[in-house]
Structure formats: C-alpha cells, structure tokens
Coordinates of C-alpha atoms in Angstrom, one line a residue:
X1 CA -85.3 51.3 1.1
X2 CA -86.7 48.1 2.7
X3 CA -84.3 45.2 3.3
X4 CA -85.5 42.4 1.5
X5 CA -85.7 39.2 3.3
X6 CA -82.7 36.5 2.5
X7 CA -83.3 33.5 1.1
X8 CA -81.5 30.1 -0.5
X9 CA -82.1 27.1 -1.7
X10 CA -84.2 24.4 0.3
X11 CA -84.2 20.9 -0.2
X12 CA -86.6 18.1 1.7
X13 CA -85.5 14.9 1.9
X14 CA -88.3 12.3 2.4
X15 CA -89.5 8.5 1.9
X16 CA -92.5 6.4 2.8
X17 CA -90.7 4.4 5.6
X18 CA -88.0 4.6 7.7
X19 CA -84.5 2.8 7.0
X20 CA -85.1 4.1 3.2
X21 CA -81.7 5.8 3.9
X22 CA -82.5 9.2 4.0
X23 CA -80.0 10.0 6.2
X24 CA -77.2 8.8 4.0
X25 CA -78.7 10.6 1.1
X26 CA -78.6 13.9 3.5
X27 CA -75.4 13.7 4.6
X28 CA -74.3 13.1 1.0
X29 CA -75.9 15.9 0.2
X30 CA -74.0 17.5 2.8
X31 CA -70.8 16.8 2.4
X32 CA -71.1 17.2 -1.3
X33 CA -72.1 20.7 -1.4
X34 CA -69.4 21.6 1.8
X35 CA -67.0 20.4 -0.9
X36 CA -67.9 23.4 -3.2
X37 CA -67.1 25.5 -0.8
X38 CA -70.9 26.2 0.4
X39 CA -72.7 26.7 3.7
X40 CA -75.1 24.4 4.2
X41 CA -77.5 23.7 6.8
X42 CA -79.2 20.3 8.0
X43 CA -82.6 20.1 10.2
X44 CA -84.5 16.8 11.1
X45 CA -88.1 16.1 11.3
X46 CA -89.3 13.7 14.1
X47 CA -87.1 12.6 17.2
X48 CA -83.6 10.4 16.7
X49 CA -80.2 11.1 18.6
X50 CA -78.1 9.3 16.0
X51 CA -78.8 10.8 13.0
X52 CA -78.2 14.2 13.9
X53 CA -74.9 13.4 14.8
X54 CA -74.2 11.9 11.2
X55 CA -75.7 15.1 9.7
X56 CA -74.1 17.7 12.2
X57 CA -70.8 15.8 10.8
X58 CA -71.7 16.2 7.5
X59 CA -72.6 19.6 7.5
X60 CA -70.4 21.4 10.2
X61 CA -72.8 23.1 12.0
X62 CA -75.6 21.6 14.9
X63 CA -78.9 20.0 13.5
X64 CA -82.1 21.1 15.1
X65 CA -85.7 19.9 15.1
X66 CA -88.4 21.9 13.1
X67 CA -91.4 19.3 13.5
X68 CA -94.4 21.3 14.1
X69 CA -95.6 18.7 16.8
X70 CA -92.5 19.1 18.9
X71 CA -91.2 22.3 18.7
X72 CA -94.2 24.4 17.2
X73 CA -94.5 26.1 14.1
X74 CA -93.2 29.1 15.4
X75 CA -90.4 28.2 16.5
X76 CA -89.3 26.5 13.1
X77 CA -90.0 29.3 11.0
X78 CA -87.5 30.7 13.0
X79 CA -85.0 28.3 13.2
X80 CA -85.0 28.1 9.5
X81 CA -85.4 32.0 8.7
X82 CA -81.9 32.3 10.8
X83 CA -80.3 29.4 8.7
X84 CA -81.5 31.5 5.3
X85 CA -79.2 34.1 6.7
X86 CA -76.1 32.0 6.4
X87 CA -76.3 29.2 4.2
X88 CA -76.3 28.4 0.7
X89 CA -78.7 25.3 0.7
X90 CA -80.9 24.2 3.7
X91 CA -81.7 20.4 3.4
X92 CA -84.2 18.5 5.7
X93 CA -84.7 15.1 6.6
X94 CA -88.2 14.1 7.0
X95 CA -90.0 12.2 9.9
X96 CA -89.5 8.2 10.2
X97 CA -92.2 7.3 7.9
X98 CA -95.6 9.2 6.9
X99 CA -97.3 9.6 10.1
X100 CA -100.5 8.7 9.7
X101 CA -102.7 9.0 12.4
X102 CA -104.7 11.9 14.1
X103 CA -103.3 14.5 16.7
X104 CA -103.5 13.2 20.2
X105 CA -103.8 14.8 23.4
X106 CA -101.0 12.4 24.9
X107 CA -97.4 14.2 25.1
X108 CA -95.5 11.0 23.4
X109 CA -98.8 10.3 21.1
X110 CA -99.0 7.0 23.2
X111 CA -101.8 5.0 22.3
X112 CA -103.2 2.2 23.1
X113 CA -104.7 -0.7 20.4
X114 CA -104.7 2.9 18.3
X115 CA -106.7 4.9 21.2
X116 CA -104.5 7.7 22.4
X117 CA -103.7 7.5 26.3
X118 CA -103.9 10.6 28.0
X119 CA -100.4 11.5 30.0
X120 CA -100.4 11.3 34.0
X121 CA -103.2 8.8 34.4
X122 CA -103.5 5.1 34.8
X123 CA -105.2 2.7 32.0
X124 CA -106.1 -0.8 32.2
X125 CA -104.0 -3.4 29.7
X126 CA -105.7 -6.6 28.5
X127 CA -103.6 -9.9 27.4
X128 CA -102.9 -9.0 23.5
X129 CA -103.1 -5.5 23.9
X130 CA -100.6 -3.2 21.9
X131 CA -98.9 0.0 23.9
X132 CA -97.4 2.6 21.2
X133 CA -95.3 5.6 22.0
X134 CA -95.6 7.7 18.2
X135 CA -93.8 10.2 18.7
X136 CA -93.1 13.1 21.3
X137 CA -95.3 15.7 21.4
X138 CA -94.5 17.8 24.1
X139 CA -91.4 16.9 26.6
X140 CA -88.7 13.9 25.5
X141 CA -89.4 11.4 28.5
X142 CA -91.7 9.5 30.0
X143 CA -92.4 6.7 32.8
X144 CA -94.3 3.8 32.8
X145 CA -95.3 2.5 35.9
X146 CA -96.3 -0.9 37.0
X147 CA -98.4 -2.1 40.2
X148 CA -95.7 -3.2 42.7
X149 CA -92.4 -2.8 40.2
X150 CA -91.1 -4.5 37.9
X151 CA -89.8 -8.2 38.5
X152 CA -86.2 -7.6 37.8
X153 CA -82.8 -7.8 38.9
X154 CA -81.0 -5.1 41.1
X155 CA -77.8 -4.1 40.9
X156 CA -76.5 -1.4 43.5
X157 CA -80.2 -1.0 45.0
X158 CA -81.7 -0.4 41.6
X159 CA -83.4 -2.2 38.8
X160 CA -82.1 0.6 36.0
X161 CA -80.0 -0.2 32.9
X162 CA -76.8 2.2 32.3
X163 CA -75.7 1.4 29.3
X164 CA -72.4 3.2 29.2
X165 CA -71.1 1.5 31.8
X166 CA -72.6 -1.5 31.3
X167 CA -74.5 -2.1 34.7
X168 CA -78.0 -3.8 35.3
X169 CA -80.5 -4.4 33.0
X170 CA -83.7 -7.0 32.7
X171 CA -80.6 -9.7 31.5
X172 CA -77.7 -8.0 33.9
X173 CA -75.5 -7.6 30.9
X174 CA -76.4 -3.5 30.5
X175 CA -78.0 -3.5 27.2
X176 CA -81.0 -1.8 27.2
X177 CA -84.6 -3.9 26.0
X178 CA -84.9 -5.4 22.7
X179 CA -87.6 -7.3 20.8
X180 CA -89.1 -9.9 22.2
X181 CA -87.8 -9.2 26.1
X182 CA -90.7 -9.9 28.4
X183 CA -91.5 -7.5 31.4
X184 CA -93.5 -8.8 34.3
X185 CA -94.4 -6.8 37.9
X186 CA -95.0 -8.3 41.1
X187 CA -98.4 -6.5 42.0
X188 CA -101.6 -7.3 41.4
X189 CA -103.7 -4.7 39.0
X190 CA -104.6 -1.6 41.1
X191 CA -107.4 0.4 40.8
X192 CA -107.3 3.2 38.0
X193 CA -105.9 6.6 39.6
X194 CA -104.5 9.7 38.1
X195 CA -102.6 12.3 39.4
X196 CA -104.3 15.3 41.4
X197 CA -104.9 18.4 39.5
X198 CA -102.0 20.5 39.7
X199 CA -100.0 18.9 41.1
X200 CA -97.8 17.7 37.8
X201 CA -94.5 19.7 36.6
X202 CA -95.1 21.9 34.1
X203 CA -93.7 20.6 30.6
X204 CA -91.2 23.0 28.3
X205 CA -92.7 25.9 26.6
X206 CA -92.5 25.7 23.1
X207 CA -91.5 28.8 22.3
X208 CA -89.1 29.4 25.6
X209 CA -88.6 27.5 28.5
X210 CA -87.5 29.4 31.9
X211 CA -84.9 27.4 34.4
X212 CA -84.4 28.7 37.7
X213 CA -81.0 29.1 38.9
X214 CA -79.1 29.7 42.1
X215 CA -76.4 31.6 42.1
X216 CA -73.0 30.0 43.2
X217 CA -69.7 31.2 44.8
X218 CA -67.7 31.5 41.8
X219 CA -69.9 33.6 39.8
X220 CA -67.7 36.4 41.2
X221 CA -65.3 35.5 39.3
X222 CA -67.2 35.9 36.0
X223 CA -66.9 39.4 33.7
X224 CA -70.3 41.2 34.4
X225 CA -70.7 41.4 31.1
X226 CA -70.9 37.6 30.7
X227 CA -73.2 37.1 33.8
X228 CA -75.3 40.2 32.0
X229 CA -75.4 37.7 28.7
X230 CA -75.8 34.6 31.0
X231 CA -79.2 35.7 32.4
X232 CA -80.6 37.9 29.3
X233 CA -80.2 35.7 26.4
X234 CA -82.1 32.3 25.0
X235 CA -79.3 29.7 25.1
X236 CA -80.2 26.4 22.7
X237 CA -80.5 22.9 23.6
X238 CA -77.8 21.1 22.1
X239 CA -77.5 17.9 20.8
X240 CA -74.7 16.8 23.3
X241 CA -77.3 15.5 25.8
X242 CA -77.9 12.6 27.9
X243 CA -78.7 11.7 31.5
X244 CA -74.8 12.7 32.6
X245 CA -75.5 16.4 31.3
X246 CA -76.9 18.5 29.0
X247 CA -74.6 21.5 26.7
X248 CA -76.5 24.9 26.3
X249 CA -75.2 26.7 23.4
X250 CA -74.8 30.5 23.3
X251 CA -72.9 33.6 23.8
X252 CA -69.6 32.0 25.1
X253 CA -69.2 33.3 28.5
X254 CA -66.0 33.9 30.5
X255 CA -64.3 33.1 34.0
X256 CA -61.1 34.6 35.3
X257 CA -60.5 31.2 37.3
X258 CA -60.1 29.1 34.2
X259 CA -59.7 25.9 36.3
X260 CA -60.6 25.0 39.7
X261 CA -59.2 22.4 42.0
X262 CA -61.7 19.3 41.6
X263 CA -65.0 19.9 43.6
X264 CA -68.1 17.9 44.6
X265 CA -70.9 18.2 41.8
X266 CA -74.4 18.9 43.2
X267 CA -77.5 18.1 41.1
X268 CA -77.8 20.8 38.4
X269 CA -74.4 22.4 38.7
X270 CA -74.0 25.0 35.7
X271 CA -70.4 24.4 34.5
X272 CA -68.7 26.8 31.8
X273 CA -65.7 24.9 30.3
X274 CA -63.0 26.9 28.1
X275 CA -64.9 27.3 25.3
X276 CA -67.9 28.9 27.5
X277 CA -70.8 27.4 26.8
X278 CA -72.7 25.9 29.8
X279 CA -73.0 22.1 30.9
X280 CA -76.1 21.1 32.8
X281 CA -75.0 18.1 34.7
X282 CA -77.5 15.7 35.6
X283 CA -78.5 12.8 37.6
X284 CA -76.0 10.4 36.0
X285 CA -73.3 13.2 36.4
X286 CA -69.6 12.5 37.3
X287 CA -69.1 13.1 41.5
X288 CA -66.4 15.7 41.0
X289 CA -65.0 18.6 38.5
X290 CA -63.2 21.3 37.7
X291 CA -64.8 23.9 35.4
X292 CA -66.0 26.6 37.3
X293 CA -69.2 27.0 38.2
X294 CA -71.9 29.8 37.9
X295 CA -74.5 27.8 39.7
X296 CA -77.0 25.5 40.0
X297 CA -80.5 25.0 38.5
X298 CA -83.3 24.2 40.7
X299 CA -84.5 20.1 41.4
X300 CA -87.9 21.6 39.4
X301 CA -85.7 23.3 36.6
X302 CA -83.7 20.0 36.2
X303 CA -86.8 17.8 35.4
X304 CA -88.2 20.6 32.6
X305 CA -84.6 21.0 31.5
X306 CA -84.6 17.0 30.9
X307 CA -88.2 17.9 29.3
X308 CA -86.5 19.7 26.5
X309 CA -85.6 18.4 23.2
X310 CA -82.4 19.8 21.4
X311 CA -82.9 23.0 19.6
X312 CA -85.2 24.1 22.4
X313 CA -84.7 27.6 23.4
X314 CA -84.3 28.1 27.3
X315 CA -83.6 31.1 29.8
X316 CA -81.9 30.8 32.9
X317 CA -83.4 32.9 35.7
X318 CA -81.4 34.2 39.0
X319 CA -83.3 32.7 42.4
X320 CA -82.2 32.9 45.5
X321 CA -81.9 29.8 47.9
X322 CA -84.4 30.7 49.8
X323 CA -87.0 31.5 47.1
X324 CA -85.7 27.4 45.7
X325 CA -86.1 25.6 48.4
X326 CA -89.8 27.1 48.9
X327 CA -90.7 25.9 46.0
X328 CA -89.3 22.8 45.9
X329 CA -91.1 22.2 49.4
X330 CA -94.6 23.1 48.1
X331 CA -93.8 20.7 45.5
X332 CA -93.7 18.1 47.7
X333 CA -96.6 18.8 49.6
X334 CA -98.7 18.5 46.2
X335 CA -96.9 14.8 46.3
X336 CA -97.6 13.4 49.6

C-alpha cells in the first residue's frame, strides 16, 4: 500500500497594511490552540526579527520564512510539508502589506524614485530623490557607500552604532537612525563605478548554502559519530542571530570536554554549548569562551553565513588551513 501524504489544517493570516496586528492575532491563535493541547506551527512571510520571536513564544517551536522571494519555492514547500508531519494547525503570517510592485533584479528590491538599482554598482542621487530597500531578495545585508564617508562622529576609531551597548551613533547616544536624521559625506560625487566581474562573494544558495570550515584542536575530543553528523547533515539558521553570533540548529552534537578553561575567540569559531547545537560567533563576538570548539569557518564562509536569513539550510565543509588561506588570498587579489 502507498503511504498517503499527511496533512492538517492551514491557516493564513493576512491584511492590507502593516501594523493591522497580525501578529497579535497569530500568536492568539497560537496560544489558543497550544491550550487544547495541539501542535501547532507558525511561519512568517517577508523579513522581521521581532515578530518571530512573539510567535516562536506562542507556539513553542522556531518560526521560519516561506516567502518565495527569499527563500524559494522549493524550499517552502518543504519547510511546510515537514511541519504537516507534526502539527495539528499550521498558521502563517503574511508579508508587511500587499507588495505591489514588479520583481527586481536588485537582492534587497532597492529602488530608486521606483526604478530598481541593480546590487554592486554605483548610481547617481538627485536633491528629492527617494532610495527604497523593499524587501530582501537574496542575502539579509547590504552597504551603502558614500564618496569620502560619512560626516559623523567616531567613537573608538569608528563611525558604527552598537546598540546593545550603547556606543556611537550619528547623535553618540547608540540608537540606531530614525525618521527625519540627516546623513551627509564629506566627498565630492565620484564618478559611477561598479565592481569588476567576478570579483563579488557569492550570495547563499537558496536551496543549500556550503560554509567552509577548519578543523580545530578540540574536535578530537568529539564522538565520531557527532563529527560524522556535523559534516553530513543540513543544519538551519536560527532565529537567535545577530552580529555577536549566529545558532545553527540540528542534530545535537557531543564533546567529552564539556567545558574548557576560557580561550581567545577567533573570527568564526564554531562553539557547541551543552545542548549541542553550534554557535557561529561573529565580528561583534565576545573576546573569550569556554564551549569547546570544533572549529572555525572561513573569513569567506563568515560573510555568506551573515548572507543567510533564518530557516536557511547550510552545510559545513572540512578544509584544511592551507586550502583557506588560498582562497582567502585570491580573494584579495580580485580586491586590490
């Protein structure tokens, strides 16, 4: 006999504007049905780092992306096929707002007086002009440069807001911009340029995105059957990310150290915590630790792994120094 495919009850969410509260009807929802005693699980359409955190609350379980321009059409179906298999009621929240405009070629939809921008080039702004980030479309970040930086203060040798602790920003009180701030740059315009061909980073895969990672001296002390299941399975994004570090979620894997005396943190360090699912520490990352430490990803793997919007699927992939700092030296070459 053939196994028929499981299925529940779905539920969409939706309105023709954000701040309509569809969040606080989800969650609702959510915590409603959890009180019957049902599984339910939550995905959101369209980017936002708050609400997911309401609705993983309200649900119990992590809240992924399924919109088609971010993480593919693929990848939703699967996403939602594997919460059929466990749930009694799938609810989504729709995107902020009916999008309304046409696909664009840029990766964040930016456009410009409604003209989309294409990513990794220059573009000439006129006084009254209107810059618009939509959406992202491929990768989470972007930068926007100005000729001859940005006329702001510094604090500790840079002009960057962090608004955790509180340091720098345009007003040096660490809050991040707001309506009505004005930016100004001390250059003159420059002449239109783009970036050579081929020489950009490669942006995340939407079906699977490969990180390249160096082996460290503790991975000894990890079972070979969890450094087998660290290298051959898709870990997930999770929504625990920020420029500090980013949590993988996955097969939990194990260390016989359990803790370490503190250490120095390297860019990329792979930490595995008790409950043995990986932290990706960052540029902002703490300067020591005490997690043990299967490795480190790659300069290049760090920048697509900041690429990647929770729910993405990633693999890590063994390198050896050698092979890493090759490739990181061709890189720059392309750059000079």
């Amino acid at each position: 006999m053939s196994k028929q495919p499981q299925t529940c009850a779905a539920l969409i969410i939706a309105a023709p504007a954000s701040g309509q509260g569809k969040t606080t009807v989800t969650a609702t929802l959510a915590w409603h049905y959890r009180r019957q005693g049902k599984q339910v699980r939550i995905f959101k359409v369209g980017p936002d780092f708050l609400d997911p955190m309401i609705l993983s609350f309200a649900s119990g379980h992590p809240v992924y992306q399924v919109d088609l321009w971010m993480v593919g059409e693929a990848h939703s179906r699967q996403l939602i096929a594997e919460a059929a298999q466990q749930a009694d009621i799938i609810l989504i929240e729709g995107v902020m707002g009916l999008f309304d405009g046409a696909p664009s070629t840029a990766d964040l939809a930016a456009t410009l007086d409604g003209q989309p921008l294409t990513p990794n080039d220059s573009f000439m702004m006129q006084a009254g002009q209107t810059l618009v980030f939509r959406q992202p479309k491929k990768g989470l970040r972007a930068y926007l440069a100005f000729p001859g930086g940005l006329d702001a203060p510094t604090v500790l040798g840079s002009q960057a807001c962090t608004a955790r602790e509180q340091i720098g920003g345009l007003h040096e009180d660490g809050k991040p911009l707001k309506t009505g701030d004005q930016l100004t740059w001390k250059g003159s315009s420059a002449t239109p340029r783009q970036l050579p061909q081929g020489t950009q980073l490669p942006l995340p895969d939407s079906e699977e995105t490969v990180l390249d990672m160096v082996l460290g001296s503790q991975a000894a002390h990890f079972a070979g059957r969890s450094l087998f299941d660290a290298f051959n399975q898709p870990w997930t994004v999770d929504q625990r990310a920020d420029r500090m570090g980013i949590r993988l979620t996955g097969k939990a894997l194990n260390s016989r150290l359990g803790g370490i005396v503190s250490e120095g943190i390297p860019l990329g360090a792979v930490q595995i915590p008790p409950d043995g699912q990986p932290i990706i520490l960052m540029n902002d990352r703490q300067t020591i630790g005490g997690y043990p430490r299967l490795g480190a990803l790659t300069p290049m793997a760090c920048a697509r792994l900041a690429q990647c919007l929770p729910g993405t699927k990633v693999r890590l992939q063994p390198i050896s120094a050698t092979q890493a700092q090759a490739a990181y030296r061709a890189q720059l070459l392309k750059w000079q």
